[in-house]
Structures are given as structure tokens and as C-alpha cells.
C-alpha positions as semicolon CSV with decimal commas, in nm:
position;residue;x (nm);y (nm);z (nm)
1;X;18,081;-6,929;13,727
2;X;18,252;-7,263;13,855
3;X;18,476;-7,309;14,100
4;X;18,804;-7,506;13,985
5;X;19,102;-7,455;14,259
6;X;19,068;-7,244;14,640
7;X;19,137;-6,904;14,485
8;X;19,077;-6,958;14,130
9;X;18,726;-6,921;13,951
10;X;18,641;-6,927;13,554
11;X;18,398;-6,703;13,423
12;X;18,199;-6,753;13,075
13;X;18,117;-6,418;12,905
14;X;17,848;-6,454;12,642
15;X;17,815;-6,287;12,376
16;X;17,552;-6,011;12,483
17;X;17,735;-5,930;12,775
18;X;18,016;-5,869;12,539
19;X;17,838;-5,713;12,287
20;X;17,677;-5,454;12,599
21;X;18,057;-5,393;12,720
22;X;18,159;-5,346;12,359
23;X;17,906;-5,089;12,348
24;X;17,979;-4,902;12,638
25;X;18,354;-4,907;12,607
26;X;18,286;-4,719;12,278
27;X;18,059;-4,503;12,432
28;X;18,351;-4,384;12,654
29;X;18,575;-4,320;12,366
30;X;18,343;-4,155;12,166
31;X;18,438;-3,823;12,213
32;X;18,791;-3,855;12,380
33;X;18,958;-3,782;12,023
34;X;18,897;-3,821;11,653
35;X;19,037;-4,124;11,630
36;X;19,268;-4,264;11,303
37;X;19,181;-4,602;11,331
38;X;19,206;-4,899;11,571
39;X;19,491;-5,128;11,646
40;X;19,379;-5,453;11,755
41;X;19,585;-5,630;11,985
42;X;19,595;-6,011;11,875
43;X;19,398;-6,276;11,926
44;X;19,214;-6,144;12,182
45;X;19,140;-5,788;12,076
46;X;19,037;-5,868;11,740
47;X;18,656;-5,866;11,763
48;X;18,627;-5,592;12,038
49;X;18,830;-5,409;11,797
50;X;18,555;-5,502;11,538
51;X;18,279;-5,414;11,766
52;X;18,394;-5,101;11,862
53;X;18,463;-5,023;11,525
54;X;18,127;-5,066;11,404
55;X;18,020;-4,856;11,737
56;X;18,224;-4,559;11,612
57;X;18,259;-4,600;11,233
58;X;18,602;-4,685;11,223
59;X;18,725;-4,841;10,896
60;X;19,069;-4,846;10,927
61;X;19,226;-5,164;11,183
62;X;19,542;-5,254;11,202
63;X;19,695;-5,539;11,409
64;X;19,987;-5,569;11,648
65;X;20,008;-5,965;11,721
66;X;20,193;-6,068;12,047
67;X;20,182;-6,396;12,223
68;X;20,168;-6,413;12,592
69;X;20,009;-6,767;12,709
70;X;20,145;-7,116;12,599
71;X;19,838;-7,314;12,604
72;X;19,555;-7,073;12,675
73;X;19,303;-7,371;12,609
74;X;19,398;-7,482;12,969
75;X;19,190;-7,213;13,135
76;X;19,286;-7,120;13,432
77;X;19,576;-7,351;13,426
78;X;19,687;-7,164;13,112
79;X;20,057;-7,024;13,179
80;X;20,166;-6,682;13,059
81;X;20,504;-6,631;12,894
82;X;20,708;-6,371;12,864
83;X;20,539;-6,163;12,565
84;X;20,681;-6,232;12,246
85;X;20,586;-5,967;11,952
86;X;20,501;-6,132;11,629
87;X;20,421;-5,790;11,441
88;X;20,395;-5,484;11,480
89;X;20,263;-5,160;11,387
90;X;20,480;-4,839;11,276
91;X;20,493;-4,491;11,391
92;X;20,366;-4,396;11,785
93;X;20,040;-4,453;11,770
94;X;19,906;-4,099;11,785
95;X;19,495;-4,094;11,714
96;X;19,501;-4,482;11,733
97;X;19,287;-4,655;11,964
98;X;19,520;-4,980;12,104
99;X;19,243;-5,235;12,149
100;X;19,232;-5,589;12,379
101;X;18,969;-5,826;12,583
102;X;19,162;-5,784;12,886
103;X;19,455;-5,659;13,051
104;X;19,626;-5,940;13,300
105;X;19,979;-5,882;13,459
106;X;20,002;-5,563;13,202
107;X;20,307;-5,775;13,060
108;X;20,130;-5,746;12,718
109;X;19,994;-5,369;12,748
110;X;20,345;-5,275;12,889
111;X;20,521;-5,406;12,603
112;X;20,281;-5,222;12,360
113;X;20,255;-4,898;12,560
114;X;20,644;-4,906;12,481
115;X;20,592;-4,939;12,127
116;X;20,298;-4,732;12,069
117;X;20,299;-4,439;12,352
118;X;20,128;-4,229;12,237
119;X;19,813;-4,419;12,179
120;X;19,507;-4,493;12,377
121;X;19,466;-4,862;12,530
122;X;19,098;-4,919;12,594
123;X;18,993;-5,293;12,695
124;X;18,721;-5,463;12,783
125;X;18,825;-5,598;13,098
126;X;19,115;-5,527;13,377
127;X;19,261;-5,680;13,657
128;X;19,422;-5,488;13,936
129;X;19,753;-5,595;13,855
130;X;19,718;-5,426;13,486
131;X;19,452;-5,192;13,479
132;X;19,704;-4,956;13,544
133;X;19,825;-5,007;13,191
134;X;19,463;-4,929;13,061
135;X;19,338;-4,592;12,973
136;X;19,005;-4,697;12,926
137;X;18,808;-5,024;13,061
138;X;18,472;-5,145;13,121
139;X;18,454;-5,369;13,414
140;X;18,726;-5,455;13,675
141;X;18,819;-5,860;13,720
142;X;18,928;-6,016;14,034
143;X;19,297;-6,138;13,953
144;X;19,209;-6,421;14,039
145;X;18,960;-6,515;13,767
146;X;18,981;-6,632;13,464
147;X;18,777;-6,530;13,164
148;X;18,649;-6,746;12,906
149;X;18,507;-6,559;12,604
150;X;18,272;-6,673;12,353
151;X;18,557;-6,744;12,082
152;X;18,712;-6,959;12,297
153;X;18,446;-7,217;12,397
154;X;18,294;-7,475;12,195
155;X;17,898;-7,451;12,112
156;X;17,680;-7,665;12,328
């Protein structure tokens, strides 16, 4: 973990540790409902949605593609937009697990609560300013870091 500016810190999740939170997200949603299938929230949802997927022998994914940041390359730096929804899913969601990396400001899991209320939004990873939008999460972040996850960074 580096420190980059007073109150702002990157983390790099690896793949194990993302694999292990994977793994106990679907552990937690095991036996909450049968579920239909998965809706992965894009980019950033698409291989937690795969993981968990595999975890509970769900075939059927879907996507819902929304972009929030305008140059998320910039890390911490990155700025988030105003969500703009690229595609979306029909009906309510009902039996669908609504799956992301993280929930942020909530501006993205607000928008698809709205769209799909009735289904379940598990993620990874929350923030305090979003988690509230979460059903289901693994860890907590501080707000004030920033994640970097194993699709995102180069190899070494």
C-alpha cells in the first residue's frame, strides 16, 4: 500500500485475495435464495460475477454496463462522473444476483437499485459512503482508498 496524497492511499488486490473474497462473498449468498442468474455490473463486476458464478453454479450472466469514472487509469486521481447507463437489463431483477468489485459514492448501485429493485447487490468491496447500497459485501474500504485490482495493473 503506497502513500500518494495526505488522505489518499492506493491499494493493490492480487488475485488470491480476490479469488478468497470471491469465495466468501458466495459463501454468503449461498443459501439467501435460488438464484436465476447473475447480472454483472460492467467493467468492474465482470469477473467477480464469473467467480461467483463458478462458486455457485450459475450459468446464466447477464450484463448491465454503466460508466461512472472518466479516466479510471489515473488511480486515485481518477474522477467519477455522473453515471451514464450504456445497457441495461429488463424486468426487476427478482432471483438475480446484481454483481460489482466495489461500491464508491453508491452513485452507480443507486442508479441500478432503481432499475433493478428487486434484486440482490452483493460486492466485493464497500465504502461507507455506499455500502449502504450493498446487500451483501465482503470487506469494508476506507473512503479514502483507492483500489487497484488485478485487471487493471500491468504484469511486472
Amino acid at each position: 500500500m503506497s502513500q500518494t496524497l495526505a488522505h489518499q492511499q492506493e491499494i493493490s488486490m492480487t488475485w488470491a485475495e480476490l479469488h478468497i473474497d470471491a469465495r466468501t462473498l458466495a459463501k454468503q449468498l449461498k443459501n439467501i435464495a435460488p438464484w436465476k442468474g447473475i447480472i454483472a455490473i460492467t467493467r468492474g463486476g465482470l469477473i467477480p460475477a464469473a467467480l461467483i458464478a463458478q462458486e455457485l453454479n450459475i450459468r446464466l450472466i447477464e450484463t448491465i454496463c454503466i460508466s461512472s469514472y472518466e479516466d479510471k487509469s489515473a488511480g486515485i486521481y481518477a474522477k467519477q462522473s455522473e453515471p451514464e447507463l450504456i445497457k441495461t437489463v429488463d424486468g426487476n431483477g427478482q432471483g438475480f444476483l446484481l454483481i460489482d468489485d466495489l461500491v464508491d459514492s453508491g452513485k452507480t448501485a443507486s442508479l441500478v437499485k432503481a432499475l433493478l429493485p428487486e434484486a440482490h447487490l452483493a460486492t466485493l468491496y464497500a465504502k461507507p459512503a455506499g455500502k449502504a447500497y450493498a446487500n451483501s459485501f465482503v470487506k469494508e474500504i476506507a473512503q479514502h482508498q483507492w483500489v487497484i485490482f488485478p485487471w487493471e495493473s500491468k504484469p511486472t
